[in-house]
């Protein structure tokens, strides 16, 4: 099945007053005219994507590390700081110090922050490792709810469940204490995460899924089932811890997931040095760029010496120098690719607004980006037309007048002032179908 013949509902729409049709059209257009950018993040941004790194709170005091981080990357993932053992070391006692450090670093950079990982069979705190049955299920769901609530509105995408499928030929679930609480533990986790943070994209994340194989097909079948039953899932992460080769079906595998109506992301990329490292990095980058719904790439560390692996798998050497693999990634990014739905540039004067929609059966979350034109804005109002049967249930970073029909969203006091070209975002949740027309921004 090709992407264009996908009969499923379009789950993510981006609509903007002046250019709704252009933005939709851009979803299938190749970008060949962008000027070459000189950093990974800026280059990925040319096609609406991010280029991120897993980072460690303990390394942020290293000036070479932070120089590369802040120069090159526009997304961060905590390597360990938001895992269960880090965030709930004893039951009901939540510790967010290092997780917040990663969040603050990402915010200071204007970067997206990926949350990693709410539930996983590994790196559980000792108290959870010893639990089973209903007690474990309740503790796990409470963990999802508490952590996602702490970071509500601040995380671009959460790895809600990590590595729940088994290796080998069966395509089934991995045995774990979580799995033994019942096969529905994954969907229970996704539902809890959606309720706690409706604005975050919710991902399933795994490794050895770097091509069409039994394990990736097992996950594919789960995602297809979730979509058909309205279980909230928005994205699938492909870790891509690679050796000296890459499966010839790497891109086709990303595409088949995208065709189910989820975003796909490369979440933990690293590649064994020696042989084809630069080529493999470039192949992965090109594959993401060729898949419209591949929204970004994260490498699992910055310098070779920061890696969990000992085979020099990253883009910078231990001294912080760019490797050949770095250049091959940058060149691939600069060659352009398909354009995922993204916001449109501001018009001159006034303000513009675009909405991206995260929809499921019976409800949606809308994220609205407000962009000032060529002059500064002091107060804005965005009018959103809702179709029949649609109603706003709550809004954040804006106040709404009314809940149905044309709903006006007004800035709150901290986000009304925008510099020329500046942007801010607000969001709202609703029941029924999401908005299908472009929002209209006006000053005042
Ligand atoms: O890079 C992480 C390393 O520092 C930890 O010791 C390890 C603990 O299991 O987890 C590593 O990150 C893993 C990630 O969370 C999930 N996918 C595999 C990654 C590499 O092991």
PDB file of C-alpha atoms and ligand atoms in Angstrom, residues 79-80 83 116 120 123 162-163 239 241 268 300 308, ligand 1:
ATOM      1  CA  UNK A  79      19.479   9.119  28.855  1.00  0.00           C
ATOM      2  CA  UNK A  80      18.472   7.811  32.297  1.00  0.00           C
ATOM      3  CA  UNK A  83      13.294   6.297  34.087  1.00  0.00           C
ATOM      4  CA  UNK A 116      12.049   8.446  28.192  1.00  0.00           C
ATOM      5  CA  UNK A 120      10.141  -0.619  30.948  1.00  0.00           C
ATOM      6  CA  UNK A 123      15.755  -0.039  35.324  1.00  0.00           C
ATOM      7  CA  UNK A 162       9.816   0.701  26.097  1.00  0.00           C
ATOM      8  CA  UNK A 163      10.990  -2.662  24.729  1.00  0.00           C
ATOM      9  CA  UNK A 239      15.901   2.868  18.527  1.00  0.00           C
ATOM     10  CA  UNK A 241      21.285   0.664  17.693  1.00  0.00           C
ATOM     11  CA  UNK A 268      18.415   6.090  19.930  1.00  0.00           C
ATOM     12  CA  UNK A 300      22.112   8.168  21.746  1.00  0.00           C
ATOM     13  CA  UNK A 308      26.953   3.341  26.520  1.00  0.00           C
TER      14      UNK A 308
HETATM   15  O1  LIG B   1      22.373   4.591  27.752  1.00  0.00           O
HETATM   16  C1  LIG B   1      21.719   4.050  28.876  1.00  0.00           C
HETATM   17  C2  LIG B   1      22.745   3.577  29.896  1.00  0.00           C
HETATM   18  O2  LIG B   1      23.415   4.704  30.434  1.00  0.00           O
HETATM   19  C3  LIG B   1      22.072   2.802  30.991  1.00  0.00           C
HETATM   20  O3  LIG B   1      23.038   2.245  31.843  1.00  0.00           O
HETATM   21  C4  LIG B   1      21.213   1.709  30.378  1.00  0.00           C
HETATM   22  C5  LIG B   1      20.508   0.949  31.489  1.00  0.00           C
HETATM   23  O4  LIG B   1      19.818  -0.129  31.023  1.00  0.00           O
HETATM   24  O5  LIG B   1      20.264   2.256  29.504  1.00  0.00           O
HETATM   25  C6  LIG B   1      20.858   2.900  28.420  1.00  0.00           C
HETATM   26  O6  LIG B   1      19.873   3.380  27.528  1.00  0.00           O
HETATM   27  C7  LIG B   1      19.045   2.385  26.929  1.00  0.00           C
HETATM   28  C8  LIG B   1      17.695   3.020  26.690  1.00  0.00           C
HETATM   29  O7  LIG B   1      17.183   3.553  27.892  1.00  0.00           O
HETATM   30  C9  LIG B   1      16.700   2.026  26.105  1.00  0.00           C
HETATM   31  N1  LIG B   1      17.246   1.396  24.912  1.00  0.00           N
HETATM   32  C10 LIG B   1      18.578   0.856  25.029  1.00  0.00           C
HETATM   33  C11 LIG B   1      19.541   1.904  25.567  1.00  0.00           C
HETATM   34  C12 LIG B   1      20.955   1.383  25.588  1.00  0.00           C
HETATM   35  O8  LIG B   1      21.082   0.313  26.467  1.00  0.00           O
END
